[in-house]
Amino acid sequence: MAHTDTKVLTAHVPLLLAEKVDRLATRLERSRGWIVKQALTAWIDMEEERTRLTREALDDVDTARVIDHRDVEAWANSLSTAQPLPTPR
């Protein structure tokens, strides 16, 4: 098995959350640390993706690649009609 450098982190979590981690660890036959590492990895990945998407959206605004809110609103309102408007571009 390859050696990986690690660092111990400690955190105070609400008792109910700790109990959920314990139940999940038992059900999955994994350690508490494994559960926490999986959850932290997933959360960090999600936050990094959110940051990437936010930067991408801000770049769109800066370069005027946007759709007017009124156009989107009119399109959305038309979806429940007999003749919906084309998707705004």
Short mmCIF file of N, CA and C in Angstrom, two decimals:
data_model
loop_
_atom_site.label_atom_id
_atom_site.label_comp_id
_atom_site.label_asym_id
_atom_site.label_seq_id
_atom_site.Cartn_x
_atom_site.Cartn_y
_atom_site.Cartn_z
N MET A 1 0.85 -1.18 0.00
CA MET A 1 0.00 0.00 0.00
C MET A 1 0.89 1.24 0.00
N ALA A 2 0.57 2.22 -0.85
CA ALA A 2 1.36 3.44 -0.95
C ALA A 2 1.12 4.32 0.28
N HIS A 3 2.18 4.96 0.73
CA HIS A 3 2.07 5.86 1.88
C HIS A 3 1.64 7.24 1.39
N THR A 4 0.63 7.79 2.01
CA THR A 4 0.15 9.11 1.66
C THR A 4 0.28 10.00 2.88
N ASP A 5 0.83 11.19 2.69
CA ASP A 5 0.92 12.13 3.80
C ASP A 5 -0.49 12.53 4.20
N THR A 6 -0.71 12.62 5.49
CA THR A 6 -2.03 13.01 5.99
C THR A 6 -1.87 14.03 7.09
N LYS A 7 -2.96 14.64 7.44
CA LYS A 7 -3.00 15.60 8.53
C LYS A 7 -4.30 15.38 9.28
N VAL A 8 -4.22 15.33 10.57
CA VAL A 8 -5.40 15.13 11.40
C VAL A 8 -6.10 16.47 11.56
N LEU A 9 -7.40 16.48 11.29
CA LEU A 9 -8.24 17.66 11.51
C LEU A 9 -9.26 17.31 12.58
N THR A 10 -9.55 18.24 13.42
CA THR A 10 -10.60 17.99 14.42
C THR A 10 -11.69 19.03 14.24
N ALA A 11 -12.89 18.61 14.51
CA ALA A 11 -14.03 19.52 14.39
C ALA A 11 -15.09 19.11 15.40
N HIS A 12 -15.73 20.08 15.97
CA HIS A 12 -16.87 19.80 16.84
C HIS A 12 -18.11 19.76 15.94
N VAL A 13 -18.82 18.67 15.99
CA VAL A 13 -20.05 18.53 15.19
C VAL A 13 -21.20 18.28 16.14
N PRO A 14 -22.38 18.67 15.74
CA PRO A 14 -23.55 18.40 16.58
C PRO A 14 -23.70 16.89 16.83
N LEU A 15 -24.16 16.56 18.00
CA LEU A 15 -24.29 15.16 18.40
C LEU A 15 -25.12 14.35 17.40
N LEU A 16 -26.23 14.92 16.93
CA LEU A 16 -27.07 14.19 15.97
C LEU A 16 -26.33 13.87 14.68
N LEU A 17 -25.48 14.80 14.23
CA LEU A 17 -24.69 14.55 13.03
C LEU A 17 -23.66 13.46 13.28
N ALA A 18 -23.02 13.51 14.43
CA ALA A 18 -22.03 12.48 14.78
C ALA A 18 -22.69 11.10 14.84
N GLU A 19 -23.89 11.05 15.37
CA GLU A 19 -24.61 9.77 15.43
C GLU A 19 -24.95 9.26 14.03
N LYS A 20 -25.31 10.16 13.13
CA LYS A 20 -25.58 9.75 11.76
C LYS A 20 -24.32 9.20 11.10
N VAL A 21 -23.18 9.85 11.35
CA VAL A 21 -21.91 9.36 10.81
C VAL A 21 -21.63 7.97 11.35
N ASP A 22 -21.84 7.78 12.65
CA ASP A 22 -21.60 6.46 13.25
C ASP A 22 -22.51 5.39 12.64
N ARG A 23 -23.79 5.72 12.47
CA ARG A 23 -24.71 4.74 11.87
C ARG A 23 -24.31 4.40 10.45
N LEU A 24 -23.93 5.41 9.69
CA LEU A 24 -23.51 5.19 8.32
C LEU A 24 -22.23 4.35 8.27
N ALA A 25 -21.30 4.64 9.14
CA ALA A 25 -20.05 3.89 9.19
C ALA A 25 -20.33 2.42 9.51
N THR A 26 -21.23 2.17 10.42
CA THR A 26 -21.59 0.79 10.78
C THR A 26 -22.25 0.10 9.60
N ARG A 27 -23.21 0.79 8.97
CA ARG A 27 -23.93 0.19 7.85
C ARG A 27 -23.02 -0.13 6.68
N LEU A 28 -22.07 0.76 6.42
CA LEU A 28 -21.16 0.57 5.29
C LEU A 28 -19.91 -0.23 5.65
N GLU A 29 -19.80 -0.54 6.93
CA GLU A 29 -18.62 -1.25 7.43
C GLU A 29 -17.35 -0.48 7.08
N ARG A 30 -17.38 0.81 7.34
CA ARG A 30 -16.25 1.71 7.12
C ARG A 30 -15.97 2.46 8.40
N SER A 31 -14.82 3.10 8.44
CA SER A 31 -14.47 3.88 9.63
C SER A 31 -15.16 5.23 9.59
N ARG A 32 -15.26 5.84 10.76
CA ARG A 32 -15.78 7.20 10.85
C ARG A 32 -14.94 8.14 9.97
N GLY A 33 -13.63 7.97 10.04
CA GLY A 33 -12.72 8.81 9.26
C GLY A 33 -12.96 8.69 7.76
N TRP A 34 -13.25 7.48 7.30
CA TRP A 34 -13.53 7.27 5.88
C TRP A 34 -14.77 8.03 5.47
N ILE A 35 -15.82 7.94 6.31
CA ILE A 35 -17.08 8.64 6.02
C ILE A 35 -16.84 10.15 5.95
N VAL A 36 -16.13 10.68 6.92
CA VAL A 36 -15.87 12.12 6.97
C VAL A 36 -15.04 12.54 5.77
N LYS A 37 -14.03 11.75 5.41
CA LYS A 37 -13.19 12.09 4.26
C LYS A 37 -14.01 12.10 2.97
N GLN A 38 -14.90 11.12 2.80
CA GLN A 38 -15.75 11.09 1.61
C GLN A 38 -16.65 12.32 1.56
N ALA A 39 -17.25 12.66 2.69
CA ALA A 39 -18.16 13.81 2.74
C ALA A 39 -17.41 15.11 2.48
N LEU A 40 -16.25 15.26 3.07
CA LEU A 40 -15.47 16.48 2.89
C LEU A 40 -14.99 16.61 1.45
N THR A 41 -14.57 15.51 0.87
CA THR A 41 -14.13 15.53 -0.53
C THR A 41 -15.28 15.94 -1.45
N ALA A 42 -16.46 15.36 -1.23
CA ALA A 42 -17.62 15.69 -2.06
C ALA A 42 -18.00 17.16 -1.90
N TRP A 43 -17.97 17.67 -0.67
CA TRP A 43 -18.34 19.06 -0.43
C TRP A 43 -17.35 20.01 -1.08
N ILE A 44 -16.06 19.72 -0.94
CA ILE A 44 -15.04 20.57 -1.55
C ILE A 44 -15.16 20.55 -3.07
N ASP A 45 -15.38 19.38 -3.65
CA ASP A 45 -15.59 19.29 -5.11
C ASP A 45 -16.77 20.14 -5.55
N MET A 46 -17.85 20.09 -4.78
CA MET A 46 -19.05 20.86 -5.10
C MET A 46 -18.77 22.36 -5.01
N GLU A 47 -18.06 22.78 -3.98
CA GLU A 47 -17.74 24.20 -3.82
C GLU A 47 -16.80 24.69 -4.92
N GLU A 48 -15.83 23.86 -5.31
CA GLU A 48 -14.94 24.24 -6.40
C GLU A 48 -15.72 24.38 -7.71
N GLU A 49 -16.66 23.49 -7.95
CA GLU A 49 -17.49 23.58 -9.16
C GLU A 49 -18.37 24.82 -9.11
N ARG A 50 -18.92 25.13 -7.94
CA ARG A 50 -19.75 26.33 -7.80
C ARG A 50 -18.91 27.58 -8.09
N THR A 51 -17.68 27.60 -7.59
CA THR A 51 -16.79 28.74 -7.85
C THR A 51 -16.48 28.84 -9.34
N ARG A 52 -16.19 27.72 -9.98
CA ARG A 52 -15.90 27.72 -11.41
C ARG A 52 -17.09 28.25 -12.21
N LEU A 53 -18.29 27.77 -11.86
CA LEU A 53 -19.49 28.22 -12.58
C LEU A 53 -19.78 29.70 -12.34
N THR A 54 -19.52 30.17 -11.13
CA THR A 54 -19.71 31.59 -10.82
C THR A 54 -18.76 32.44 -11.64
N ARG A 55 -17.50 32.03 -11.70
CA ARG A 55 -16.53 32.78 -12.51
C ARG A 55 -16.93 32.78 -13.99
N GLU A 56 -17.39 31.63 -14.46
CA GLU A 56 -17.83 31.53 -15.86
C GLU A 56 -19.01 32.47 -16.11
N ALA A 57 -19.95 32.51 -15.18
CA ALA A 57 -21.12 33.39 -15.33
C ALA A 57 -20.71 34.86 -15.30
N LEU A 58 -19.77 35.20 -14.41
CA LEU A 58 -19.31 36.58 -14.36
C LEU A 58 -18.57 36.97 -15.63
N ASP A 59 -17.83 36.03 -16.21
CA ASP A 59 -17.18 36.29 -17.50
C ASP A 59 -18.23 36.55 -18.58
N ASP A 60 -19.33 35.78 -18.54
CA ASP A 60 -20.41 36.00 -19.50
C ASP A 60 -20.99 37.40 -19.36
N VAL A 61 -21.18 37.83 -18.12
CA VAL A 61 -21.71 39.18 -17.88
C VAL A 61 -20.73 40.22 -18.38
N ASP A 62 -19.45 40.03 -18.07
CA ASP A 62 -18.43 41.00 -18.49
C ASP A 62 -18.33 41.13 -20.00
N THR A 63 -18.63 40.06 -20.73
CA THR A 63 -18.54 40.09 -22.19
C THR A 63 -19.92 40.23 -22.85
N ALA A 64 -20.92 40.57 -22.05
CA ALA A 64 -22.28 40.81 -22.54
C ALA A 64 -22.92 39.58 -23.18
N ARG A 65 -22.53 38.40 -22.75
CA ARG A 65 -23.19 37.16 -23.21
C ARG A 65 -24.30 36.84 -22.23
N VAL A 66 -25.35 37.64 -22.26
CA VAL A 66 -26.46 37.48 -21.33
C VAL A 66 -27.78 37.59 -22.09
N ILE A 67 -28.83 37.13 -21.46
CA ILE A 67 -30.18 37.25 -22.02
C ILE A 67 -30.97 38.14 -21.08
N ASP A 68 -31.65 39.09 -21.63
CA ASP A 68 -32.44 40.03 -20.84
C ASP A 68 -33.48 39.29 -20.00
N HIS A 69 -33.59 39.68 -18.76
CA HIS A 69 -34.52 39.02 -17.83
C HIS A 69 -35.96 39.06 -18.34
N ARG A 70 -36.35 40.17 -18.93
CA ARG A 70 -37.73 40.28 -19.43
C ARG A 70 -38.00 39.27 -20.55
N ASP A 71 -36.98 39.01 -21.38
CA ASP A 71 -37.13 38.01 -22.44
C ASP A 71 -37.31 36.61 -21.86
N VAL A 72 -36.53 36.31 -20.84
CA VAL A 72 -36.64 35.00 -20.18
C VAL A 72 -37.99 34.87 -19.50
N GLU A 73 -38.41 35.92 -18.84
CA GLU A 73 -39.69 35.90 -18.14
C GLU A 73 -40.85 35.70 -19.13
N ALA A 74 -40.82 36.41 -20.24
CA ALA A 74 -41.86 36.27 -21.26
C ALA A 74 -41.88 34.85 -21.81
N TRP A 75 -40.69 34.31 -22.08
CA TRP A 75 -40.58 32.93 -22.57
C TRP A 75 -41.16 31.95 -21.55
N ALA A 76 -40.76 32.09 -20.28
CA ALA A 76 -41.23 31.18 -19.23
C ALA A 76 -42.75 31.26 -19.10
N ASN A 77 -43.29 32.46 -19.13
CA ASN A 77 -44.74 32.63 -19.02
C ASN A 77 -45.47 32.03 -20.22
N SER A 78 -44.82 31.98 -21.36
CA SER A 78 -45.47 31.46 -22.57
C SER A 78 -45.50 29.92 -22.60
N LEU A 79 -44.72 29.29 -21.75
CA LEU A 79 -44.64 27.82 -21.81
C LEU A 79 -45.96 27.13 -21.50
N SER A 80 -46.81 27.79 -20.73
CA SER A 80 -48.10 27.17 -20.39
C SER A 80 -49.20 27.60 -21.37
N THR A 81 -48.84 28.22 -22.46
CA THR A 81 -49.83 28.65 -23.44
C THR A 81 -49.85 27.69 -24.63
N ALA A 82 -50.80 27.93 -25.49
CA ALA A 82 -50.91 27.09 -26.70
C ALA A 82 -49.78 27.35 -27.68
N GLN A 83 -49.19 28.54 -27.62
CA GLN A 83 -48.10 28.87 -28.53
C GLN A 83 -46.91 29.45 -27.76
N PRO A 84 -46.10 28.56 -27.19
CA PRO A 84 -44.95 29.07 -26.45
C PRO A 84 -43.94 29.77 -27.36
N LEU A 85 -43.28 30.76 -26.78
CA LEU A 85 -42.26 31.49 -27.53
C LEU A 85 -41.01 30.63 -27.70
N PRO A 86 -40.21 30.92 -28.72
CA PRO A 86 -38.94 30.20 -28.86
C PRO A 86 -38.01 30.55 -27.70
N THR A 87 -37.10 29.65 -27.42
CA THR A 87 -36.14 29.88 -26.35
C THR A 87 -35.34 31.14 -26.64
N PRO A 88 -35.26 32.07 -25.66
CA PRO A 88 -34.51 33.30 -25.91
C PRO A 88 -33.02 33.01 -26.14
N ARG A 89 -32.41 33.81 -26.99
CA ARG A 89 -30.98 33.64 -27.30
C ARG A 89 -30.27 34.94 -27.10
#
